[in-house]
PDB file of C-alpha atoms and ligand atoms in Angstrom:
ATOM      1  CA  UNK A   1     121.139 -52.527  65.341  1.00  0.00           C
ATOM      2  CA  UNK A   2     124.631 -52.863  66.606  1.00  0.00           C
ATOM      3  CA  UNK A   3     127.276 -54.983  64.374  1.00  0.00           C
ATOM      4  CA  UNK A   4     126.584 -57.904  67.074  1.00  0.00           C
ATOM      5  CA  UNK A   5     123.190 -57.835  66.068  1.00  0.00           C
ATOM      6  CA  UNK A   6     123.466 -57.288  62.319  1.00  0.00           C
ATOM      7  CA  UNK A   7     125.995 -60.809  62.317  1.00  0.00           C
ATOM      8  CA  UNK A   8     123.473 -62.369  64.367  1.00  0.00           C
ATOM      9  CA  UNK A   9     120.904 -61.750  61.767  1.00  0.00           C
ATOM     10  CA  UNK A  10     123.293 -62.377  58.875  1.00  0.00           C
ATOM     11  CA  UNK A  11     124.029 -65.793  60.261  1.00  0.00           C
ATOM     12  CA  UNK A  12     120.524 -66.608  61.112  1.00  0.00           C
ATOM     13  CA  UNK A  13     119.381 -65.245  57.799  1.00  0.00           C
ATOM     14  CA  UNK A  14     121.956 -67.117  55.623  1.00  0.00           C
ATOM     15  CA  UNK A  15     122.291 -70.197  57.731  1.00  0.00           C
ATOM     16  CA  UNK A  16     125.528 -69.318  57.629  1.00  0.00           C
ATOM     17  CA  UNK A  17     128.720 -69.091  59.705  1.00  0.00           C
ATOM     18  CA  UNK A  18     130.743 -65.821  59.557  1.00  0.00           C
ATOM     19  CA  UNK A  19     134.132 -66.222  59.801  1.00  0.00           C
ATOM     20  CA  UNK A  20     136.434 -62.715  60.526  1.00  0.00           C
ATOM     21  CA  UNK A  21     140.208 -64.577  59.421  1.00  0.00           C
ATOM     22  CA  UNK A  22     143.161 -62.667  60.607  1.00  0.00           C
ATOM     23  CA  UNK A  23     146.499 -63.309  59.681  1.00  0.00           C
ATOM     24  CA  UNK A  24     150.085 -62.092  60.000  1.00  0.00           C
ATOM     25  CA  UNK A  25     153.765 -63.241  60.865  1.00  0.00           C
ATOM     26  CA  UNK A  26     154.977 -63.764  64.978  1.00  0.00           C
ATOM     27  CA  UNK A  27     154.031 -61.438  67.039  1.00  0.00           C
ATOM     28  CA  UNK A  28     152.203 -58.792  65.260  1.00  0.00           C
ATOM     29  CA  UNK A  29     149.553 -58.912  68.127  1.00  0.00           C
ATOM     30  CA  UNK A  30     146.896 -61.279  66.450  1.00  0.00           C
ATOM     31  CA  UNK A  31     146.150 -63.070  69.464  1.00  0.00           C
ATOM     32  CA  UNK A  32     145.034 -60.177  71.480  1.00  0.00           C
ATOM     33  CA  UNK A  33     143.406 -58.500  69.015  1.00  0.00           C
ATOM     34  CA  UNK A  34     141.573 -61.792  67.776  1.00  0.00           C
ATOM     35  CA  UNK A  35     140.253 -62.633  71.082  1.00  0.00           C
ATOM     36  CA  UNK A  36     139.358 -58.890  71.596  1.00  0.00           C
ATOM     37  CA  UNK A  37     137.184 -59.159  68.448  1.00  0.00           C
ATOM     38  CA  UNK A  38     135.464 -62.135  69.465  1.00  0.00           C
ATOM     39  CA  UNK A  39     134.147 -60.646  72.248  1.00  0.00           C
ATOM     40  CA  UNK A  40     133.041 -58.170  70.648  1.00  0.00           C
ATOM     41  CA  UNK A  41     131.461 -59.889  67.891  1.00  0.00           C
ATOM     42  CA  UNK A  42     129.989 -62.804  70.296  1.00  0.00           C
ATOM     43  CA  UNK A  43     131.989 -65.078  68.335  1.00  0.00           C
ATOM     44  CA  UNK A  44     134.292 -68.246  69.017  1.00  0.00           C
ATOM     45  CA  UNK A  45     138.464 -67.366  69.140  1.00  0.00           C
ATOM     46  CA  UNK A  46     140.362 -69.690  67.751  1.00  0.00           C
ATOM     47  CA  UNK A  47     144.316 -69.560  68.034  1.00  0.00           C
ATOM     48  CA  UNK A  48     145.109 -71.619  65.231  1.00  0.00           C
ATOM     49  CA  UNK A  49     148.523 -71.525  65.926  1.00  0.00           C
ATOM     50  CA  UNK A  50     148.045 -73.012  69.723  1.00  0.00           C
ATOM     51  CA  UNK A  51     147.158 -76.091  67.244  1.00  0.00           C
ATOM     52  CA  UNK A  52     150.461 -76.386  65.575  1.00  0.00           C
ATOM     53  CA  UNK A  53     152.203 -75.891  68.784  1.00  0.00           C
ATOM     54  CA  UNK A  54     149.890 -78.427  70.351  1.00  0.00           C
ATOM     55  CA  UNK A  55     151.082 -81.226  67.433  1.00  0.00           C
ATOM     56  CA  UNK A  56     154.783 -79.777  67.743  1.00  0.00           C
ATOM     57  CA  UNK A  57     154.679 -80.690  71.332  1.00  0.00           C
ATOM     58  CA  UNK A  58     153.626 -84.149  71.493  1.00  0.00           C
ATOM     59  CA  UNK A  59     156.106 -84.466  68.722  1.00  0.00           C
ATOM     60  CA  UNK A  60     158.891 -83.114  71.029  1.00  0.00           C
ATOM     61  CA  UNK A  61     157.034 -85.473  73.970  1.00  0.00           C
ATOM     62  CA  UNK A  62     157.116 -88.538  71.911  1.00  0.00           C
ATOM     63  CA  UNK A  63     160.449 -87.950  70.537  1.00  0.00           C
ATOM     64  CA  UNK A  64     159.153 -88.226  66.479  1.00  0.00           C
ATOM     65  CA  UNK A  65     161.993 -86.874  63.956  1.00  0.00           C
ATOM     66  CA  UNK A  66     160.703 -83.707  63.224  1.00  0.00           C
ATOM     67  CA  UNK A  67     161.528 -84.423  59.077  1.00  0.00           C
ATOM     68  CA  UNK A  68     159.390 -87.268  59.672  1.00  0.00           C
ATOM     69  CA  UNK A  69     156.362 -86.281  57.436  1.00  0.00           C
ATOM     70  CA  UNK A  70     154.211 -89.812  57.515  1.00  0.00           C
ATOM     71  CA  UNK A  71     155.005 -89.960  61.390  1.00  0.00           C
ATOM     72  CA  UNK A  72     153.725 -86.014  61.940  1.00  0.00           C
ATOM     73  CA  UNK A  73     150.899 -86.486  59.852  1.00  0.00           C
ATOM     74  CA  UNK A  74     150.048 -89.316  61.761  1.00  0.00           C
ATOM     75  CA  UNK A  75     150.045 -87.808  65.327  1.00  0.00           C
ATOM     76  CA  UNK A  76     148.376 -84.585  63.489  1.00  0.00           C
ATOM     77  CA  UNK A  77     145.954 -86.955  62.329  1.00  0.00           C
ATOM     78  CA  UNK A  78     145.218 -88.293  66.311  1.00  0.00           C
ATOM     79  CA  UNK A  79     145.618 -85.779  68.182  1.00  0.00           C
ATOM     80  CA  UNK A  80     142.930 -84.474  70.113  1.00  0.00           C
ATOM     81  CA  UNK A  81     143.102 -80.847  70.106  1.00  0.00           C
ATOM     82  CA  UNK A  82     140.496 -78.865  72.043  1.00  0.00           C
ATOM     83  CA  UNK A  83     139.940 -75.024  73.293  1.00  0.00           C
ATOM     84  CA  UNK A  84     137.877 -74.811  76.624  1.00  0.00           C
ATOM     85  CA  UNK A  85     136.824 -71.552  78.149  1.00  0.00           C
ATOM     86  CA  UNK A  86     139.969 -69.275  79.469  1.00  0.00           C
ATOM     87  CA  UNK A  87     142.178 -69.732  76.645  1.00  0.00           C
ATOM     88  CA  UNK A  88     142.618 -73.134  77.908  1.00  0.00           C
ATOM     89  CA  UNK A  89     144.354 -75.634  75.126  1.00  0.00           C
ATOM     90  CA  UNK A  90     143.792 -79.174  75.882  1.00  0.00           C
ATOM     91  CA  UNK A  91     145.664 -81.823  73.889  1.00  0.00           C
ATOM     92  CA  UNK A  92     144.284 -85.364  74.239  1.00  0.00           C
ATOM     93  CA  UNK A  93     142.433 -84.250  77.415  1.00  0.00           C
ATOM     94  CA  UNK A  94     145.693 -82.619  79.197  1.00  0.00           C
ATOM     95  CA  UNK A  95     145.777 -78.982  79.970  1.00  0.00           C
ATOM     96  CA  UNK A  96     148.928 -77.838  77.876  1.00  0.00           C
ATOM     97  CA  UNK A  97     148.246 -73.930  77.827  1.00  0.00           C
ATOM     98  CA  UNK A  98     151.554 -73.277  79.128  1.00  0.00           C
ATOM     99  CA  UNK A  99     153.816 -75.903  78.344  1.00  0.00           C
ATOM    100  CA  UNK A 100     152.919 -74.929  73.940  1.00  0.00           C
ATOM    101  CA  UNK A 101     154.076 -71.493  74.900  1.00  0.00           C
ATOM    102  CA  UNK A 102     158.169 -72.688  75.475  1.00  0.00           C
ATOM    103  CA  UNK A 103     160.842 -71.538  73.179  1.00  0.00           C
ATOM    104  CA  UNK A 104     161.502 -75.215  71.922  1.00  0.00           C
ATOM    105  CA  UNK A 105     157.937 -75.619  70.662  1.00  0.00           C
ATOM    106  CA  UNK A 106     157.348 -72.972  69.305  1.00  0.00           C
ATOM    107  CA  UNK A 107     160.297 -73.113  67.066  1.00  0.00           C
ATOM    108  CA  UNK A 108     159.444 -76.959  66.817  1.00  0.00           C
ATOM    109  CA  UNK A 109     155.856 -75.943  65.733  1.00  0.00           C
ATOM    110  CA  UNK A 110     157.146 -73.886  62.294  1.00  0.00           C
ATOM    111  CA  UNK A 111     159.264 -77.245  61.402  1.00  0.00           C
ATOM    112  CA  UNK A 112     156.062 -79.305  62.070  1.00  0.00           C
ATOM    113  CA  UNK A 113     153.765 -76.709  60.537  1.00  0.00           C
ATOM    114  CA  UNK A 114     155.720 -77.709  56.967  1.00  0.00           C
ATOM    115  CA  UNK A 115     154.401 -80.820  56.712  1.00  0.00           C
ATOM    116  CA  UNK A 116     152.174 -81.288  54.344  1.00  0.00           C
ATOM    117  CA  UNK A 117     149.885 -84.222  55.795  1.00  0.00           C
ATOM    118  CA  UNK A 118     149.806 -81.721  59.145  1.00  0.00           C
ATOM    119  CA  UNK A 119     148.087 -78.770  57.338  1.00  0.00           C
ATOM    120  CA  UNK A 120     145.803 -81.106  55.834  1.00  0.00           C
ATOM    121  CA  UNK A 121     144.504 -82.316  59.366  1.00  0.00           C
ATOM    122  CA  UNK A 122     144.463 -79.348  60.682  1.00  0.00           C
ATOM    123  CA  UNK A 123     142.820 -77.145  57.951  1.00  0.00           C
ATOM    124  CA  UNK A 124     139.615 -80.244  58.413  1.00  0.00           C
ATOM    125  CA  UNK A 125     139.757 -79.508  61.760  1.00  0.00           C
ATOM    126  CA  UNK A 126     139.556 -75.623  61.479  1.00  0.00           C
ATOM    127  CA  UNK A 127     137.149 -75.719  58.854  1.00  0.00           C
ATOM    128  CA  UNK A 128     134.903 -78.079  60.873  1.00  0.00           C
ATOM    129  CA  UNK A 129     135.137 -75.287  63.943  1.00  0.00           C
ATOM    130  CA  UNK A 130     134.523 -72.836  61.195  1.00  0.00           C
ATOM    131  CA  UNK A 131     131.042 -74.785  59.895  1.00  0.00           C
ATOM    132  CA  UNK A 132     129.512 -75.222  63.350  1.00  0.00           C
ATOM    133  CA  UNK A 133     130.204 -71.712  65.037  1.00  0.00           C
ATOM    134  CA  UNK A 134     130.761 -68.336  63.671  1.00  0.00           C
ATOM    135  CA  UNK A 135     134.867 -67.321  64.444  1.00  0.00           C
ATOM    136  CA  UNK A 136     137.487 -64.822  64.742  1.00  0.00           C
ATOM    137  CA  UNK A 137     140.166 -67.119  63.651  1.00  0.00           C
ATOM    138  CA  UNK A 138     143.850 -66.054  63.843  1.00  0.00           C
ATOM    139  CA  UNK A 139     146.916 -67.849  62.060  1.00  0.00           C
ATOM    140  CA  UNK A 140     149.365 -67.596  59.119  1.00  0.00           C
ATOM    141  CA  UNK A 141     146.612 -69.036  55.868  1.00  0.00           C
ATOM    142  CA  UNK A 142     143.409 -68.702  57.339  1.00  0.00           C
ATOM    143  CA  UNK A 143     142.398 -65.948  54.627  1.00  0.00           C
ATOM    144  CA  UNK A 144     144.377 -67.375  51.819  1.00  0.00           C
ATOM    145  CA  UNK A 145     143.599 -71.150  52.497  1.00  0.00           C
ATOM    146  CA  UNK A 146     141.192 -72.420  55.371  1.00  0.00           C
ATOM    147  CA  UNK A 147     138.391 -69.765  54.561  1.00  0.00           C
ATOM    148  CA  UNK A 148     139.100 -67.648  51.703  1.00  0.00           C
ATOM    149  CA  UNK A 149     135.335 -66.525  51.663  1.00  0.00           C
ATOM    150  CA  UNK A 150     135.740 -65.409  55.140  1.00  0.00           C
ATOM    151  CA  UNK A 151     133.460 -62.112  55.389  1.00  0.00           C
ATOM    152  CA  UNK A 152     136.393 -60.034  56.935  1.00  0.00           C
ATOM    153  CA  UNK A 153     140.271 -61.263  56.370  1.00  0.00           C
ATOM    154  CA  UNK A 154     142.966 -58.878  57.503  1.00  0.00           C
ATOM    155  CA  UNK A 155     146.446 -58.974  57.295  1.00  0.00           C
ATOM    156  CA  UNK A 156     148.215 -57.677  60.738  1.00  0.00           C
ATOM    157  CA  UNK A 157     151.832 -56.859  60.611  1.00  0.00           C
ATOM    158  CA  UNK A 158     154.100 -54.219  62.552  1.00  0.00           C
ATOM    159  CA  UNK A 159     157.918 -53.689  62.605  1.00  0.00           C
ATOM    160  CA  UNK A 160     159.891 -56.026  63.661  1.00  0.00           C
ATOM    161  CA  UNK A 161     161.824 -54.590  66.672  1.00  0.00           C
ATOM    162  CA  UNK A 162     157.996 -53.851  67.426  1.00  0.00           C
ATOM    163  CA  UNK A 163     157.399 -57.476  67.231  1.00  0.00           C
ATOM    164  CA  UNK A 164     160.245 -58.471  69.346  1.00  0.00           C
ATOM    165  CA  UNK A 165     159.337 -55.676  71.841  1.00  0.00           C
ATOM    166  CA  UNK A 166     156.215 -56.796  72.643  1.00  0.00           C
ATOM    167  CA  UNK A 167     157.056 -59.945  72.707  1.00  0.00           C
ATOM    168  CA  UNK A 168     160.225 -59.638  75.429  1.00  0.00           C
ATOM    169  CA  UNK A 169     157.543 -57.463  77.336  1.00  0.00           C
ATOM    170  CA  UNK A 170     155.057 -60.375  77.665  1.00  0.00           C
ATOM    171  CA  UNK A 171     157.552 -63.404  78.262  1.00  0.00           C
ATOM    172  CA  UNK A 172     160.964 -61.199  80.038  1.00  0.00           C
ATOM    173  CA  UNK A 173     163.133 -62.134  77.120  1.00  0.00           C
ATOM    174  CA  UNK A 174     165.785 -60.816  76.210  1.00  0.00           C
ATOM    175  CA  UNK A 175     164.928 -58.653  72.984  1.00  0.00           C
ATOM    176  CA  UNK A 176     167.648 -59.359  70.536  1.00  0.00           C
ATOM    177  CA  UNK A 177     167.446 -63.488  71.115  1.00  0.00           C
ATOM    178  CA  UNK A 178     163.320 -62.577  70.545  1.00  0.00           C
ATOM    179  CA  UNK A 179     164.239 -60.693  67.409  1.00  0.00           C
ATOM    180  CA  UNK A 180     166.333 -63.566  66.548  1.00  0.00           C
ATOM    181  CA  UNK A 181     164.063 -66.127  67.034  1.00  0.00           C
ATOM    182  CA  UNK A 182     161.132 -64.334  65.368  1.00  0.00           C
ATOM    183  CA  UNK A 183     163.359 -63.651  62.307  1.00  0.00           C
ATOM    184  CA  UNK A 184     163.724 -67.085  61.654  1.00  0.00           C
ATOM    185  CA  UNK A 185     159.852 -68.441  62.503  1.00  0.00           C
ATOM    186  CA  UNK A 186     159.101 -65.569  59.880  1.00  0.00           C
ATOM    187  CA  UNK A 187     161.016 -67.031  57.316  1.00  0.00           C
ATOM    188  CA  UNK A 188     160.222 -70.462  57.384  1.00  0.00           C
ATOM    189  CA  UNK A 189     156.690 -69.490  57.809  1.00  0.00           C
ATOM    190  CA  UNK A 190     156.651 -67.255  54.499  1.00  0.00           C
ATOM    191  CA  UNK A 191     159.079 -69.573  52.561  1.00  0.00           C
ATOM    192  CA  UNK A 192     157.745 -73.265  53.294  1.00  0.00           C
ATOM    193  CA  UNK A 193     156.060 -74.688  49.986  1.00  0.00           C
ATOM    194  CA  UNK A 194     152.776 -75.419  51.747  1.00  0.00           C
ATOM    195  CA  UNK A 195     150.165 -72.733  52.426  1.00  0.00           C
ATOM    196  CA  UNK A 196     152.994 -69.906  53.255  1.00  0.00           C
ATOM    197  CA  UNK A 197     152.419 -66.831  55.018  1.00  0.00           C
ATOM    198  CA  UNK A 198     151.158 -64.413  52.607  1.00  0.00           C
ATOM    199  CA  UNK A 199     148.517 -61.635  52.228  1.00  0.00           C
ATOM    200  CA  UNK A 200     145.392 -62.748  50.652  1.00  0.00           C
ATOM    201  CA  UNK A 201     144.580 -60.423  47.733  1.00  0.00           C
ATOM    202  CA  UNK A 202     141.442 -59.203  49.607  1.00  0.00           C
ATOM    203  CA  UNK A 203     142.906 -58.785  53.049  1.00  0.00           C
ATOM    204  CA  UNK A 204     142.839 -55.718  54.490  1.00  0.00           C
ATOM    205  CA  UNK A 205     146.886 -54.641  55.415  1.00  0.00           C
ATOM    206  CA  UNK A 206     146.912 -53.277  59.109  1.00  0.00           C
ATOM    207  CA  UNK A 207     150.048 -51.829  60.263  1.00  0.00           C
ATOM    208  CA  UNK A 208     149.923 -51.605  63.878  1.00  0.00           C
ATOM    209  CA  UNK A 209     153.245 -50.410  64.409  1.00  0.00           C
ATOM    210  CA  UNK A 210     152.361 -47.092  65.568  1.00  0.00           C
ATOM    211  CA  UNK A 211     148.899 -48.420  66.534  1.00  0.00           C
ATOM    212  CA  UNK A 212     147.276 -49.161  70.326  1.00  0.00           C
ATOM    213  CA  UNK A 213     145.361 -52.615  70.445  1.00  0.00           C
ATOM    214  CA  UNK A 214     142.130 -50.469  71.054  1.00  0.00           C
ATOM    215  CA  UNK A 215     142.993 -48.498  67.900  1.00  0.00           C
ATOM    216  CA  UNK A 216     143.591 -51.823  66.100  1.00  0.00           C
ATOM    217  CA  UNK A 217     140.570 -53.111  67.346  1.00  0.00           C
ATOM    218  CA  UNK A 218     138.430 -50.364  66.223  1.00  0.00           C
ATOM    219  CA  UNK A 219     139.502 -50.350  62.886  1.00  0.00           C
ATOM    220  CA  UNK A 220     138.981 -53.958  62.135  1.00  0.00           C
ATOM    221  CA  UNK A 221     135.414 -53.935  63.525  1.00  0.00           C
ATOM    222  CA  UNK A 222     134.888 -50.891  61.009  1.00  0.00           C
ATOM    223  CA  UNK A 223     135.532 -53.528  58.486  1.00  0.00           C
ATOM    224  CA  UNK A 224     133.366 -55.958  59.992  1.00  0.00           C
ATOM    225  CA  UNK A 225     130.456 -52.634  59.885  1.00  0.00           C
ATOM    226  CA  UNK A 226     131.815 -51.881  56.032  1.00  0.00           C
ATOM    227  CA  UNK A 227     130.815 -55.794  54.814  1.00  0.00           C
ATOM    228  CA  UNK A 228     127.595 -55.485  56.386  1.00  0.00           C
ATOM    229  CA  UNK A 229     124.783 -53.635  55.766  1.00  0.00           C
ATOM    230  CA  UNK A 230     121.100 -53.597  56.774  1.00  0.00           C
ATOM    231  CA  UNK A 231     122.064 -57.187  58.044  1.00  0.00           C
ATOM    232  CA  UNK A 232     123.148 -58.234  54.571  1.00  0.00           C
ATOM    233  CA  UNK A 233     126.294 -59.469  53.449  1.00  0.00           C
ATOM    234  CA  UNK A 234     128.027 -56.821  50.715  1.00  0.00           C
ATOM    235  CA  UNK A 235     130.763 -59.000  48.646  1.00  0.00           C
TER     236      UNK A 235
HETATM  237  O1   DC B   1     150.816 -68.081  65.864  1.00  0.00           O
HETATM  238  P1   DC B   1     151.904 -68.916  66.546  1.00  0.00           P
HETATM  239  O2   DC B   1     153.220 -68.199  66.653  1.00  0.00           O
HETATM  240  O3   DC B   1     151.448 -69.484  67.839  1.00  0.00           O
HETATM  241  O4   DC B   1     152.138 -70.169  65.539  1.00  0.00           O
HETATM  242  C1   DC B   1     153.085 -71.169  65.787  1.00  0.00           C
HETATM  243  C2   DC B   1     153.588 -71.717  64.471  1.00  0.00           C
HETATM  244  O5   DC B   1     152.533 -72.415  63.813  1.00  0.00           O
HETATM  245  C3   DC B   1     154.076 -70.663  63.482  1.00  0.00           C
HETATM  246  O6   DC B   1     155.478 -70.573  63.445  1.00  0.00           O
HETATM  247  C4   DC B   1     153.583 -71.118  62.142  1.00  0.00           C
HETATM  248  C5   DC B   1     152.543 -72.155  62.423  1.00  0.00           C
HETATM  249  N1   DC B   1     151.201 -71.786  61.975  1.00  0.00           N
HETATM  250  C6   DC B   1     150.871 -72.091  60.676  1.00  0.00           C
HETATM  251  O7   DC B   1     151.700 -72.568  59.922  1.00  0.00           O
HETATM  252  N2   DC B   1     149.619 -71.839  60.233  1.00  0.00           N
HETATM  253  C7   DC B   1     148.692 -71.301  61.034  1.00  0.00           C
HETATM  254  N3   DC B   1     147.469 -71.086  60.566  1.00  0.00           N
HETATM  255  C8   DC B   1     149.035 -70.961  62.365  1.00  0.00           C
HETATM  256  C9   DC B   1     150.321 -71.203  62.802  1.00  0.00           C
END
């Protein structure tokens, strides 16, 4: 049986949802690698950041004080995030796939991503996700917080000129504002109070510096092959 198969029966066996977390700071290549795995796996993506960006922009829309905790946590609390097929994100029924993706929200997103009453909406909407379909779900606590009995968690990092470089390769950016930018998301990600960016003790560390997606890809999956065997679950 292929690992496809050996989940399937896991989850059927166990009634369970599987959930493969990865996190890692800006730009270390989660997304691609994420979705990548989900294919492979037959399992749902989720960009868990695209929900912070998706809060952060009707923030930005609505003009709400971005130190305004009750006022975040209230339009946290109502907005209606959803992922339809593409990598479309939809925020109370609009297509917004684009428009989360501009420098101003994303930097807005790591302010609004602080706030305490925001995590707590959207960690009950990720864990819902997480109870209803088996995920690859990529963020900055998903191993540490929303899931930390996720089967798989793994930890992807790589340089950060790497980061940047990628990045300005994607978008047409120039490289040192990228670096710039990143450098600062990265800090206020791993320094806010609230469910920081850290490695979970558990999570496998992947470097990818030196590493091709398909590479990266490989050796994740080999995890996802190590924690399962003969279709059980090895803890
Ligand atoms: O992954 P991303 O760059 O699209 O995330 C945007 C911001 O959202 C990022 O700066 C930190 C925040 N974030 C978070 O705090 N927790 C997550 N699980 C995902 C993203």
């Amino acid at each position: 049986m292929n690992v496809r198969g050996i989940l399937r029966s896991i989850a059927a066996e166990t009634q369970k949802r599987l959930i493969v977390a990865i996190d890692g700071p800006a730009a270390a290549g989660k997304s691609t690698i994420a979705r990548a795995i989900a294919q492979r796996l037959g399992f749902t993506y989720i960009d868990t950041g695209a929900m912070y960006r998706a809060v952060a922009l009707w923030a930005l829309r609505v003009g709400v004080d971005l130190d305004d905790l009750h006022r975040l946590e209230q339009l946290a609390k109502e907005a209606r995030i959803e992922f339809a097929a593409g990598d479309i994100v939809l925020l109370n029924g609009e297509d917004v796939t684009s428009a989360i993706r501009e420098t101003a929200v994303s930097v807005a997103a790591s302010k609004v991503s602080m706030a305490p009453g925001v995590r707590r909406a959207m960690r009950e909407e990720q864990r819902r996700i997480g109870s209803a379909h088996s995920v690859v779900m990529e963020g900055r606590d998903i191993g540490t917080v929303v899931f930390p009995d996720a089967i798989v968690k793994v930890y992807l990092d790589a340089a950060p000129e790497v980061r940047a470089g990628r990045r300005a390769a994607e978008t047409g950016e120039m490289i040192e504002q990228i670096a710039e930018q990143i450098a600062e998301r990265d800090h206020r990600d791993r320094t806010r109070t609230e469910a920081p960016l850290t490695q979970a003790p558990d999570a496998e560390y992947l470097d990818t510096t030196r590493l091709s997606p398909s590479e990266v890809e490989e050796a994740i999956l080999k995890l996802v092959r190590e924690r399962t065997s003969n279709g059980k679950e090895r803890h």
